[in-house]
XYZ file of C-alpha atoms in Angstrom:
119
model
C 9.642 29.690 27.721
C 9.499 26.213 26.223
C 12.938 25.175 24.903
C 11.603 22.315 22.741
C 9.769 24.253 20.054
C 8.880 22.392 16.850
C 10.695 23.265 13.607
C 9.042 25.493 11.022
C 6.545 23.463 8.935
C 7.373 25.531 5.847
C 11.185 25.568 5.724
C 12.096 23.142 8.585
C 14.172 25.769 10.363
C 15.023 24.914 13.978
C 15.114 28.586 15.037
C 11.379 29.130 15.616
C 10.360 31.347 18.516
C 7.167 32.229 20.372
C 5.442 35.587 20.085
C 2.157 35.723 21.938
C -0.012 32.775 20.857
C 1.931 32.126 17.628
C 5.208 30.497 16.674
C 7.326 32.443 14.170
C 10.164 31.387 11.880
C 12.860 34.068 11.539
C 14.225 32.581 8.311
C 11.082 32.454 6.128
C 8.677 34.602 8.188
C 6.035 31.848 8.475
C 3.652 32.143 11.443
C 1.629 29.221 12.851
C -0.186 28.231 16.009
C 1.278 25.621 18.380
C -1.984 23.628 18.127
C -1.504 23.240 14.360
C 2.020 21.918 14.876
C 0.733 19.441 17.483
C -1.828 18.141 14.955
C 0.903 17.753 12.345
C 3.093 15.861 14.814
C 0.331 13.349 15.571
C -0.532 12.964 11.872
C -4.111 14.199 12.241
C -3.905 16.567 9.278
C -1.993 14.157 7.036
C -3.321 11.167 5.125
C -6.911 12.358 4.794
C -9.249 9.613 3.606
C -10.435 10.110 0.016
C -13.885 8.706 -0.794
C -15.681 8.243 -4.111
C -19.129 9.596 -5.038
C -20.976 6.912 -3.034
C -18.699 6.894 0.025
C -16.289 4.016 -0.697
C -12.719 4.605 0.478
C -10.258 4.868 -2.420
C -6.639 3.661 -2.354
C -3.729 3.765 -4.790
C -4.064 1.196 -7.574
C -7.876 0.954 -7.492
C -10.026 0.744 -10.613
C -12.822 3.324 -10.788
C -15.702 4.105 -13.142
C -16.628 7.637 -14.213
C -20.249 8.279 -13.130
C -21.063 11.324 -15.290
C -19.993 12.565 -18.688
C -17.068 14.984 -18.380
C -16.124 17.707 -20.851
C -12.445 17.758 -21.746
C -10.890 20.898 -23.138
C -9.722 20.278 -26.707
C -11.739 17.091 -27.180
C -15.064 17.046 -29.054
C -16.442 14.004 -27.207
C -15.137 14.191 -23.639
C -15.116 11.279 -21.204
C -18.367 9.324 -21.256
C -20.096 8.011 -18.143
C -19.143 4.394 -17.529
C -15.518 4.749 -18.653
C -13.243 2.544 -16.539
C -10.032 4.029 -15.218
C -7.439 1.546 -13.980
C -4.566 1.958 -11.548
C -5.399 5.367 -10.051
C -2.996 7.289 -7.858
C -4.238 9.507 -5.028
C -2.602 12.935 -4.890
C -3.079 16.216 -3.100
C -4.050 18.116 -6.247
C -5.471 21.532 -6.949
C -9.154 22.538 -7.042
C -10.292 19.212 -5.561
C -8.648 17.078 -8.249
C -7.330 14.310 -6.004
C -6.973 11.398 -8.464
C -4.089 11.177 -10.921
C -4.690 8.660 -13.729
C -4.197 7.754 -17.364
C -7.342 7.329 -19.490
C -7.183 5.431 -22.789
C -7.668 7.844 -25.689
C -7.066 10.943 -23.517
C -3.760 10.407 -21.732
C -2.731 11.516 -18.258
C -5.139 13.741 -16.320
C -6.526 14.470 -12.882
C -10.075 13.716 -11.749
C -12.175 14.656 -8.762
C -13.191 11.816 -6.470
C -16.775 13.111 -6.567
C -17.187 12.012 -10.216
C -15.948 8.414 -9.878
C -17.221 5.213 -8.281
C -15.054 2.339 -7.132
C -15.393 -0.612 -9.532
């Protein structure tokens, strides 16, 4: 048995143990494979590259342009194509919304990287 097991990725408990091909945390009940924990240790699953609609790599602080008109709930006009969005922040959002930004006239919102182009 390997005495240097990685901590639980969910609760960071040091009491993980092996059961068959999985590692198990007795505190939170989380189960994971040792290969997944090796990927996390090398950073392979973290810091995924986020690209815009044409394949340019996006970074925090970039200025982007919206490439198609977007409907916004509660707004009669929505966001028109060609609207510039300054100082974006990349996040790990929900439903593919990976850009956090503030748009003039609309306020703070999240956008998908597939509907913007780097300016």
